[in-house]
Coordinates of C-alpha atoms in Angstrom, one line a residue:
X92 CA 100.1 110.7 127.3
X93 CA 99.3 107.1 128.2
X94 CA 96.3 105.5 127.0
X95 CA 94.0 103.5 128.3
X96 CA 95.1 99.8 127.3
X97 CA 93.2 96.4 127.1
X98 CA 96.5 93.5 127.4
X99 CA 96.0 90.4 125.1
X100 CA 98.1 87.5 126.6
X101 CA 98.7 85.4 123.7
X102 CA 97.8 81.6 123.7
X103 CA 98.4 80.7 120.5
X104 CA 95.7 81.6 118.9
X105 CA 96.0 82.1 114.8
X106 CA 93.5 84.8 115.8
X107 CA 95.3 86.2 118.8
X108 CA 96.8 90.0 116.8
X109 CA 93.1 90.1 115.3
X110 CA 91.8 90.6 119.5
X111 CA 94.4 93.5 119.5
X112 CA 93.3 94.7 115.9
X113 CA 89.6 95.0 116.8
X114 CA 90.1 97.0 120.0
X115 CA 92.4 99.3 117.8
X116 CA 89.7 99.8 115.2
X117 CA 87.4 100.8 118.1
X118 CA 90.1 103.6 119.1
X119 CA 91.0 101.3 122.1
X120 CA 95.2 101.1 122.6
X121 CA 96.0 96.9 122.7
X122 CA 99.4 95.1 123.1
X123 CA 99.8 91.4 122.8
X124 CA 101.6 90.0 125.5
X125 CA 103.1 86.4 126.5
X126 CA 100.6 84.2 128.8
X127 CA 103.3 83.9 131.6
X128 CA 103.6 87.4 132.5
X129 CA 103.3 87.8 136.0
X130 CA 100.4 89.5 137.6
X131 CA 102.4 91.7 139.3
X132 CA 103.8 93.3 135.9
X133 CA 100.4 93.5 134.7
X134 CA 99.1 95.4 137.5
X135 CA 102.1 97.7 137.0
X136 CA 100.5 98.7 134.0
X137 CA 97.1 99.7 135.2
X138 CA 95.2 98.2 131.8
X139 CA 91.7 99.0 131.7
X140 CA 91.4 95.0 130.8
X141 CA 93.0 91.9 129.9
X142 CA 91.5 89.3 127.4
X143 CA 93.1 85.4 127.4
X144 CA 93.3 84.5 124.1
X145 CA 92.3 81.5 122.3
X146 CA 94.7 79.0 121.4
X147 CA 95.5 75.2 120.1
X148 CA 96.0 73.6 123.3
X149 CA 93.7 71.3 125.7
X150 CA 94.0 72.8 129.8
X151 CA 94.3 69.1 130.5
X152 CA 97.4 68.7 127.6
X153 CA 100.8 68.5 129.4
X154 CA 103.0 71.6 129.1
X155 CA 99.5 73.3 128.3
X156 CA 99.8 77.0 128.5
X157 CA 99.2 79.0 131.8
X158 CA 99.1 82.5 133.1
X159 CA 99.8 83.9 136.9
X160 CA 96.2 82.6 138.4
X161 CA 96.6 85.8 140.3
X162 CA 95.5 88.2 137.5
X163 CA 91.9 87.0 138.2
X164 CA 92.2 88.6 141.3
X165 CA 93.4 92.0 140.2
X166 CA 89.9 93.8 140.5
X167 CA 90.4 94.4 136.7
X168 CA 87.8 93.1 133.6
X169 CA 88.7 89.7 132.4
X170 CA 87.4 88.3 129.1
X171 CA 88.2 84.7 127.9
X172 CA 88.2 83.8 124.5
X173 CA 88.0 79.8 123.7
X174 CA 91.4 78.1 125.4
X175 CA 91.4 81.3 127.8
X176 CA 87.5 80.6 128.9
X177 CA 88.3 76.9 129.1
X178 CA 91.5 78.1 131.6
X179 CA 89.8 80.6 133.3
X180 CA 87.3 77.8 134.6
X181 CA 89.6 75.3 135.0
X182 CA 92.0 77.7 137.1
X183 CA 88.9 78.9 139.1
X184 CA 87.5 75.6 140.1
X185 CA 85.2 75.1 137.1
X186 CA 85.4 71.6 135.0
X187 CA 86.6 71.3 131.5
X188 CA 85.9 68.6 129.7
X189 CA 86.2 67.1 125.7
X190 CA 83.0 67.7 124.2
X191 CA 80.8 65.4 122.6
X192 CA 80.6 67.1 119.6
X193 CA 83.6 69.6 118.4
X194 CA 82.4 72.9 117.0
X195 CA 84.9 73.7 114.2
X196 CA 83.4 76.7 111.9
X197 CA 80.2 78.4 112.1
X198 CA 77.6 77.7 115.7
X199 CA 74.9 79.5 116.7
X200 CA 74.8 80.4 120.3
X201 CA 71.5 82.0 122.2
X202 CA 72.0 84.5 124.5
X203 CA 70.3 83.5 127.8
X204 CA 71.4 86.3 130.3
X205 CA 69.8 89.5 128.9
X206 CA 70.3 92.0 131.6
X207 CA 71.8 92.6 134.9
X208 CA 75.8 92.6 134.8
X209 CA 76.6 89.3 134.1
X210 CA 74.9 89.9 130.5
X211 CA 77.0 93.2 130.0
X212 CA 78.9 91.2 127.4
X213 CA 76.0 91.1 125.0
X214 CA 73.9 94.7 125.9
X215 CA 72.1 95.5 122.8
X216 CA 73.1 91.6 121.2
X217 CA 70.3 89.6 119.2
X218 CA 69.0 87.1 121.7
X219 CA 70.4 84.6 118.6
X220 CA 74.0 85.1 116.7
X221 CA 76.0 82.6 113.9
X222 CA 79.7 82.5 115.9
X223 CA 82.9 81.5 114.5
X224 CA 83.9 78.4 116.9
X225 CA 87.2 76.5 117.0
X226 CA 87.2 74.0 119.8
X227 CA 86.8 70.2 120.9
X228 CA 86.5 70.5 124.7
X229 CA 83.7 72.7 126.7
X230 CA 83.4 74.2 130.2
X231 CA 81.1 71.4 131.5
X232 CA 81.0 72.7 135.1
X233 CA 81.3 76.7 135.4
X234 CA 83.4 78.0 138.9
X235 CA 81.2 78.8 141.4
X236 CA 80.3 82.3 141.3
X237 CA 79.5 82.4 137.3
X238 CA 76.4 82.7 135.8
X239 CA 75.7 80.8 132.3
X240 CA 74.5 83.6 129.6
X241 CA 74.9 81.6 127.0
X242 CA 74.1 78.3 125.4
X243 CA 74.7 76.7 121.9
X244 CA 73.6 73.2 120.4
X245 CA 76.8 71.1 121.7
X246 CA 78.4 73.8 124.5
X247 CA 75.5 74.0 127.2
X248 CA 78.2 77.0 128.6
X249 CA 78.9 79.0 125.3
X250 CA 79.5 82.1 127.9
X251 CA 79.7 82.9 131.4
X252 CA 80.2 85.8 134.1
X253 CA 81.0 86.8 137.5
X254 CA 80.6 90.4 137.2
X255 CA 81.5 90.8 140.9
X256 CA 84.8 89.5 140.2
X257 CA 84.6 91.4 136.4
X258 CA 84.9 88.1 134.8
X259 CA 83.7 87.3 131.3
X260 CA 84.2 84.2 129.3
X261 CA 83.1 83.4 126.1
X262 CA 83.7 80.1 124.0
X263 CA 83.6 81.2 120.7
X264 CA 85.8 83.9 118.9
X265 CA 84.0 87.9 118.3
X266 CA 87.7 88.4 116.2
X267 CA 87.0 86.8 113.0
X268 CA 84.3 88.6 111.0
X269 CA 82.3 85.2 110.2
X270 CA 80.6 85.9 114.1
X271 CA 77.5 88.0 114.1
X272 CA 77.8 91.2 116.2
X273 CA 81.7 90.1 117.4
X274 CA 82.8 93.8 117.0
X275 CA 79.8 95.0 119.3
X276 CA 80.7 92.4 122.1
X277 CA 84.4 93.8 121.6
X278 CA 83.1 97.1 122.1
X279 CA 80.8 96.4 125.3
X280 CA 83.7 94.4 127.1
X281 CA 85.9 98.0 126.4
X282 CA 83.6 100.4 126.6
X283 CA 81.1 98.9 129.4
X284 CA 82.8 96.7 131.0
X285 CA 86.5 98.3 131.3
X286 CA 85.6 102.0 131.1
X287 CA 87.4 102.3 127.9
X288 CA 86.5 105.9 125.9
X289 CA 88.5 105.5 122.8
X290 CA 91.3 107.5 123.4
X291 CA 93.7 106.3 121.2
X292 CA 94.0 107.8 117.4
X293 CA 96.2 107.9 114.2
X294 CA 96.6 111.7 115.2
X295 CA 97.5 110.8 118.9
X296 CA 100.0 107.4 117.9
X297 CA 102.2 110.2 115.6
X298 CA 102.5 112.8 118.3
X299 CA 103.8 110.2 120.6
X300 CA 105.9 108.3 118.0
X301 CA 107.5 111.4 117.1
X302 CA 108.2 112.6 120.9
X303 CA 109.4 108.5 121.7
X304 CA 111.9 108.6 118.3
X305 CA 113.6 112.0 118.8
X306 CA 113.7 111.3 123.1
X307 CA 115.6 107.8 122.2
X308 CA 117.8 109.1 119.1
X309 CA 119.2 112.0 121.0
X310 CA 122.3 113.6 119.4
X311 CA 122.3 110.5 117.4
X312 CA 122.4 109.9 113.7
X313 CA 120.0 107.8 112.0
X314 CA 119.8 105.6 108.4
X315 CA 116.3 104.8 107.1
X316 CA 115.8 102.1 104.5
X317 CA 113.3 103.1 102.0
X318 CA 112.1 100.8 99.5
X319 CA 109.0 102.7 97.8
X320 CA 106.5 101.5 99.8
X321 CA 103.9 102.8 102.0
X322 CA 105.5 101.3 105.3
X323 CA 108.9 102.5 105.0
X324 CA 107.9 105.7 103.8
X325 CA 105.4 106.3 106.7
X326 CA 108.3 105.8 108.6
X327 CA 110.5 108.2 107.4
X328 CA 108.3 111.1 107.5
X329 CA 107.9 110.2 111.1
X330 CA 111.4 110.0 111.3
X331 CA 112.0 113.4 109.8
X332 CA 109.2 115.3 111.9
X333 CA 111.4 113.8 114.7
X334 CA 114.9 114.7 113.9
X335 CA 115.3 116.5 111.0
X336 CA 118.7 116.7 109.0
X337 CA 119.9 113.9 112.0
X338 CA 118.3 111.3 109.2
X339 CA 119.6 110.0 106.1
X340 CA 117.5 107.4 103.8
X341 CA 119.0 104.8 101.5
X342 CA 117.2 103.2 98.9
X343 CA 118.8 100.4 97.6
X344 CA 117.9 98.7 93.8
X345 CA 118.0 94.8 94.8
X346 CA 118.1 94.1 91.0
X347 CA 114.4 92.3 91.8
X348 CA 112.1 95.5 91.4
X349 CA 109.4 95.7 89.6
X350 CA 109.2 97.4 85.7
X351 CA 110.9 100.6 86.4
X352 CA 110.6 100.8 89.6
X353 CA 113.9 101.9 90.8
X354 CA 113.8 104.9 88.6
X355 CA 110.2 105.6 89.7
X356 CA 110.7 105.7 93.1
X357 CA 113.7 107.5 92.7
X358 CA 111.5 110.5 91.3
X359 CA 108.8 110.0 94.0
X360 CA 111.5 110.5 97.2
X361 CA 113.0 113.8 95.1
X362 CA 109.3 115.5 95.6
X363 CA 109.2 114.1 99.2
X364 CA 112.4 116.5 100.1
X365 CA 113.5 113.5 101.6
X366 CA 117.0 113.2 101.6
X367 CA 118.1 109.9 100.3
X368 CA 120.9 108.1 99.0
X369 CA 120.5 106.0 96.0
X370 CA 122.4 102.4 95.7
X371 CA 122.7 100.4 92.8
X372 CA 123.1 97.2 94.3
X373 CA 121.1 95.1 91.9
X374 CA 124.5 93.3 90.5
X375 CA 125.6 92.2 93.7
X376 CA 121.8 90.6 94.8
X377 CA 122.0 88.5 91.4
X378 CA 125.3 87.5 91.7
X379 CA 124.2 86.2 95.4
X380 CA 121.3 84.6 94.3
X381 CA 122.6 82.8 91.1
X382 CA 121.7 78.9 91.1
X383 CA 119.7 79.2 94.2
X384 CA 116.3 77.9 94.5
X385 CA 115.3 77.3 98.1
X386 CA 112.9 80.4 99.3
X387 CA 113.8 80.7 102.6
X388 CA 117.7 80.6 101.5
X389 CA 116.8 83.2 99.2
X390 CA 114.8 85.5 101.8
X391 CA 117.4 85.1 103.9
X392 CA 120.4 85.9 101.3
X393 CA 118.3 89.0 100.5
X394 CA 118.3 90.3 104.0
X395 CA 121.9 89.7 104.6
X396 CA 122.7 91.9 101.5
X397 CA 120.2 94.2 102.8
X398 CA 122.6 94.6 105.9
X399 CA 125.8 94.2 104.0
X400 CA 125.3 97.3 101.6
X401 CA 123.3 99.4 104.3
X402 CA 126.3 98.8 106.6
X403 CA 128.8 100.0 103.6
X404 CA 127.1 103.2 103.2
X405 CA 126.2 103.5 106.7
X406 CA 130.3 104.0 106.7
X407 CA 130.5 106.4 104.3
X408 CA 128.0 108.6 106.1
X409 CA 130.4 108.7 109.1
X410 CA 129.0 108.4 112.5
X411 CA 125.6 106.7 112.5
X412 CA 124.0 105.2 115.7
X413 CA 120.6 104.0 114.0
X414 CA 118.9 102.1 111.7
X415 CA 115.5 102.7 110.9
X416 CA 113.2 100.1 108.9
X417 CA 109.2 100.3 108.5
X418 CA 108.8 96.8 110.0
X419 CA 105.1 96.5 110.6
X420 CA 103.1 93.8 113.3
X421 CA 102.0 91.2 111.3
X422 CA 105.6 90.8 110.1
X423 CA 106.4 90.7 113.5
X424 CA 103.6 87.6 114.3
X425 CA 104.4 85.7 111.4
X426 CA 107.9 86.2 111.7
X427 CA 108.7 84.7 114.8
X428 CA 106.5 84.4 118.6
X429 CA 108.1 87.4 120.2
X430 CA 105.3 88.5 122.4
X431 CA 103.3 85.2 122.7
X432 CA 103.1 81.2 121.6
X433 CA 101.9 82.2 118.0
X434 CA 104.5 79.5 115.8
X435 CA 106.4 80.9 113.2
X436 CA 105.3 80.7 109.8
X437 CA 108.2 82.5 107.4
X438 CA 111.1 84.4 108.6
X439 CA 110.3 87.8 107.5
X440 CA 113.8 90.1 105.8
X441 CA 113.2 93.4 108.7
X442 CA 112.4 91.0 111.6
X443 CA 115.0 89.2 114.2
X444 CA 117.2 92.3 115.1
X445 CA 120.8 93.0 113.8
X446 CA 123.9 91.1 113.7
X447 CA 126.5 91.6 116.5
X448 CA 128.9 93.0 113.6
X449 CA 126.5 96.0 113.0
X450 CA 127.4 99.0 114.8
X451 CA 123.7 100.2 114.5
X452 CA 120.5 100.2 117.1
X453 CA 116.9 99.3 115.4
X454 CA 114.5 101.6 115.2
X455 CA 111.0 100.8 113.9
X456 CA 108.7 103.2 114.0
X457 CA 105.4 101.7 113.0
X458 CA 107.0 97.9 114.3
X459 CA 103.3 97.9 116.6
X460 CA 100.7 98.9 114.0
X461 CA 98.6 97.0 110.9
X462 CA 98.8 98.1 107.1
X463 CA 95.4 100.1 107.2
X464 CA 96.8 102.0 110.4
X465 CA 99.9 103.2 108.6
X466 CA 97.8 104.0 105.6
X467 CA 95.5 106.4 107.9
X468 CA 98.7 107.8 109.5
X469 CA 100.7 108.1 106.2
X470 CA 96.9 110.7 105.5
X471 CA 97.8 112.5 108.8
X472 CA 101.0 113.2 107.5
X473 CA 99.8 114.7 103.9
X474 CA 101.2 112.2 102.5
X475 CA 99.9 112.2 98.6
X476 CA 97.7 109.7 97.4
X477 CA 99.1 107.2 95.7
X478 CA 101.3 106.1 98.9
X479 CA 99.2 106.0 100.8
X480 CA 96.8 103.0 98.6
X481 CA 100.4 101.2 97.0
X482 CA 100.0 97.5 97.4
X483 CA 101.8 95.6 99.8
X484 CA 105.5 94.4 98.0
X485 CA 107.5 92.0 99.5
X486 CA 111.0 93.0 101.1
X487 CA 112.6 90.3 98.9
X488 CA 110.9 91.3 96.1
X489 CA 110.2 89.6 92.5
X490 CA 112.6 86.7 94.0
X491 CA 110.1 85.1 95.8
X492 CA 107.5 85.1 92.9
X493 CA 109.7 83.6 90.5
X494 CA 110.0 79.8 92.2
X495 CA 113.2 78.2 91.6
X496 CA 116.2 80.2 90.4
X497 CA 116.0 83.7 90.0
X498 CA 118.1 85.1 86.8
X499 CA 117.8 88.0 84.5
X500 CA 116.0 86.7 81.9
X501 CA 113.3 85.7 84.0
X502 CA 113.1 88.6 86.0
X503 CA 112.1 90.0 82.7
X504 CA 109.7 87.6 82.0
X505 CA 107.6 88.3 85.3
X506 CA 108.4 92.0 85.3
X507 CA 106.4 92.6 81.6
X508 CA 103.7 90.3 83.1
X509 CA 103.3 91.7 86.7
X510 CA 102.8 95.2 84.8
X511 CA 100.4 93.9 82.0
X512 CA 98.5 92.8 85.4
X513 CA 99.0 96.2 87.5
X514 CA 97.6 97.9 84.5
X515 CA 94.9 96.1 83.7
X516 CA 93.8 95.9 87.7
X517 CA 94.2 99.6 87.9
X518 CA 92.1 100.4 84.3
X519 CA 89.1 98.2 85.7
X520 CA 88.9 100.1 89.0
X521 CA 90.0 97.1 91.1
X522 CA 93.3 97.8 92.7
X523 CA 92.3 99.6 95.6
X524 CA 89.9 97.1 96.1
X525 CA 92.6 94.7 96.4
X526 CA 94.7 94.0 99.2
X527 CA 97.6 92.4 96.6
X528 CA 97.8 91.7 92.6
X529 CA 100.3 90.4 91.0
X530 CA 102.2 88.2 88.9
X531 CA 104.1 84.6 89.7
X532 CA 106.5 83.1 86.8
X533 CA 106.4 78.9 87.4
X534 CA 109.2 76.9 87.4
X535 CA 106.3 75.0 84.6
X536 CA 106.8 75.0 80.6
X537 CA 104.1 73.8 78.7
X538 CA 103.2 73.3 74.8
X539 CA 101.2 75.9 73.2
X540 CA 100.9 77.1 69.6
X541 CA 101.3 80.4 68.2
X542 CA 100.4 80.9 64.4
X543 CA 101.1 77.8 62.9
X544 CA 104.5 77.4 65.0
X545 CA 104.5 74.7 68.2
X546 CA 105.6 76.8 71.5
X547 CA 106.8 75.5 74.7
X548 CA 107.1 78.1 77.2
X549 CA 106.5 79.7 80.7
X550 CA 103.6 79.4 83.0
X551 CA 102.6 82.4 85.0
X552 CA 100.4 82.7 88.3
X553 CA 97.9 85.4 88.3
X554 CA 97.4 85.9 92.0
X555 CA 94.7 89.0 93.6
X556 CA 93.7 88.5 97.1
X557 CA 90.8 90.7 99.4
X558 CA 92.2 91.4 102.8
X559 CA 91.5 94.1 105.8
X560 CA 94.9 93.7 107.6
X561 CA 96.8 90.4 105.7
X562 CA 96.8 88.6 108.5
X563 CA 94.0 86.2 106.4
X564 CA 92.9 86.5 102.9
X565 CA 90.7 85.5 100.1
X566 CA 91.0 85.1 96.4
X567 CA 89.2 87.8 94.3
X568 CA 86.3 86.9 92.4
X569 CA 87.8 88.8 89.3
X570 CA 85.8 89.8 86.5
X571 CA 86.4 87.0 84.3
X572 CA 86.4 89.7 81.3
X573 CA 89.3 91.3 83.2
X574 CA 91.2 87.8 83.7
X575 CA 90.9 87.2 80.0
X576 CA 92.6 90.6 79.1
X577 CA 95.2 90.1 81.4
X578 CA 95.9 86.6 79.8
X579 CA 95.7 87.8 76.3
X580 CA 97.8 90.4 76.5
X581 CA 100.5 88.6 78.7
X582 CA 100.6 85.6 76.0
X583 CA 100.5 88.4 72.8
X584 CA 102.8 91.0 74.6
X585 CA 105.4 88.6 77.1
X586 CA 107.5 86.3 74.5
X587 CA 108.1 83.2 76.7
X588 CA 105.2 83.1 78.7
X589 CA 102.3 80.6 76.8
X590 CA 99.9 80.0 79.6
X591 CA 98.3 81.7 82.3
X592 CA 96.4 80.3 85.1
X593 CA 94.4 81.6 88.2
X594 CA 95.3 80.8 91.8
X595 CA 92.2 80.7 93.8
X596 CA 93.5 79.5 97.1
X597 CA 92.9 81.6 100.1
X598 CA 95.0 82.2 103.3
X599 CA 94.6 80.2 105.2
X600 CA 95.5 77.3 103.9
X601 CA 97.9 79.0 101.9
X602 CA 99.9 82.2 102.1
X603 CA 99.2 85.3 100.1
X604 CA 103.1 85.1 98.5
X605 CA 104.0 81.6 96.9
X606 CA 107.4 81.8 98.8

């Protein structure tokens, strides 16, 4: 089946994958693609529409991103989005200039098309709406042919169209949930401006997953890494719908698990029917990470055990043609720019393909959707409860929430406090609430007292974060009842650990992880 598909070229835009995440929760298929993809390939797609991201760049900057000026003559819907309204006018013939006054954060624009086809973009809009802005020049001048439809205190263009053409431009960004009515003017550039009718479900993405996986793997033999979570397990029952006894899962025990993890999970697969081979690895991992203290040498240490023991047992299985991770998009974006200009931010331990040395093709499953789509297909496959709503855990583990060197001792310190803080999140009805909870042990010792005796001990980072895809975040306004349990009980119950402190930082600025 193919879908009907809106194409995002990418601009650089830290809200570029949110475009592509709003059309999907509006059951339209989107793919992110770079800006300098040539018409022609587009058209070879037939999408129903394309939308030009924002991005960081002036039209006027040297080496400013571009795309083939001859997509606006395709005949199909074309919405701009900040930087692509700003080089949709200036390609067109339209004047861009730096504003008087930058519009960083919330605007209000007025709607002043209200019917007709140029003001298809905002059918059934308040004639007034508080926008999420991010720009210091303006379209001064609009292309002949465009109408102005919408104003705003310091952008006298705040949106334009030439519906004969089927071009839309708007200067502000409907992505972020801080505009009013974004999702709506999402929904009338798919639906009433491209044609769109929602054809593209959880129900519909397994079907053709599963027909892709077992079309590609053939006669060939595949190796899943599992590692408890919600991601990698999605993937494997997709995997095994697709080729049956042709798949074998490792899980591997890193030696940075959580409390009793490895033993829980262990359990969990059993019931699953999956079949799975269990590695012990966790000597090795510590060994490897002993006296190190950079975080992106120890991510990247992490993933070149992953490969080293994955290709060991690989061996031992005989032939096997594939490896199978549940890689997700975000990791993807943040990872490195693949599709688009987006800069990287951390290199991610399932992202960047395989070393020459491994005999074994990627496949990744679910390497196109968001956490909440994998939880809704992880329900489509019966999958029970309490996978489906696990918090996100990073691939590298406790390693990078213990800053500095990661050693047994202190992997015991965080593990008792991580689970004094999963239990106490869980018992106050907050952890599905929560995109992440969890624990961080400092690299901080501090003086306390204890009885009568002087103490000087740990610190430990109680990070809990609110989130609808991770791609931004913001701190939890906790209980402070609850925070006070969870310290108390760390302190009383955790020997080593005399302080405990609250990281209210949200992302962006900072990332969700410390490392």
């Amino acid at each position: 089946m193919t879908h009907q598909t809106i194409i995002v070229l990418d601009f650089g835009s830290q809200y570029t994958q949110l475009i592509a995440r709003r059309l999907r929760e509006l059951s339209v298929y989107s793919e992110i693609w770079p800006p300098t993809t040539p018409a022609a390939t587009i058209r070879a797609r037939h999408p129903a529409g394309i939308i030009l991201s924002g991005g960081p760049k002036s039209v006027s900057d040297a080496g400013a991103p571009a795309c083939d000026q001859a997509l606006f003559d395709l005949g199909t819907p074309v919405l701009g989005i900040c930087y692509g309204m700003q080089l949709m006018a200036h390609s067109l013939g339209g004047r861009v200039a730096p504003a008087p006054q930058r519009e960083f954060g919330h605007a209000t624009v007025t709607i002043t098309g209200t019917s007709g086809p140029s003001a298809a973009l905002f059918a059934n809009i308040p004639p007034s709406i508080r926008v999420w802005a991010s720009h210091g020049d303006f379209v001064a001048a609009a292309p002949a042919g465009f109408v102005v439809v919408a104003t705003s205190a310091n952008a006298p263009i705040a949106a334009m169209a030439d519906p004969g053409r089927a071009l839309h431009a708007i200067l502000f960004h409907p992505e972020v949930v801080h505009t009013e009515s974004g999702l709506e003017i999402l929904r009338n550039f798919a639906y009433g401006i491209c044609g769109c009718t929602g054809d593209w479900t959880m129900a519909s993405f397994v079907e053709e997953a599963t027909a892709k996986i077992r079309a590609a793997v053939g006669d060939g033999r595949v190796v899943c890494a599992l590692s408890g979570g919600v991601d990698s397990t999605v993937a494997a029952l997709i995997l095994h719908r697709a080729v049956g006894d042709k798949l074998t899962c490792i899980f591997v025990d890193n030696g940075v698990l959580r409390l009793n993890e490895a033993a829980q999970i262990r359990k969990r697969y059993e019931r699953l029917a999956l079949p799975l081979v269990f590695v012990d690895a966790s000597v090795l991992f510590l060994d490897r990470l002993a006296g190190v203290t950079d975080p992106e040498t120890k991510r990247k240490i992490i993933g070149a055990t992953f490969i080293d023991v994955f290709d060991e047992q690989a061996a031992k299985l005989g032939r096997v043609d594939f490896l199978a991770q549940g890689t997700l998009y975000p990791d993807v974006i943040e990872s490195v720019s693949i599709v688009g200009q987006s800069e990287m931010i951390k290199s991610h331990h399932n992202v960047g393909g395989l070393p020459e040395r491994m005999r074994m093709k990627l496949v990744e499953p679910l390497r196109e959707l968001f956490k909440d789509e994998v939880r809704a297909v992880g329900r489509k496959l019966g999958l029970e409860e309490e996978f489906v709503v696990r918090q996100p855990f990073p691939g590298p583990g406790l390693a990078v929430r213990i800053l500095g060197e990661v050693s047994a001792p202190r992997l015991d310190l965080l593990r008792r406090a991580d689970a004094v803080v999963a239990e106490e999140v869980k018992n106050a009805g907050w952890y599905e609430r929560l995109w992440q909870s969890f624990a961080v042990l400092l690299p901080v010792q501090s003086v306390g007292v204890m009885g009568d005796a002087r103490t000087y001990e740990y610190t430990v980072a109680i990070r809990a974060v609110e989130s609808r895809d991770g791609m931004t975040a913001d701190w939890a306004r906790l209980p402070h009842d609850l925070l006070a349990r969870i310290s108390s009980r760390i302190v009383n119950e955790v020997k080593g650990i005399n302080r405990v402190v609250y990281d209210i930082s949200s992302k962006p600025p900072s990332t969700i992880e410390w490392e």
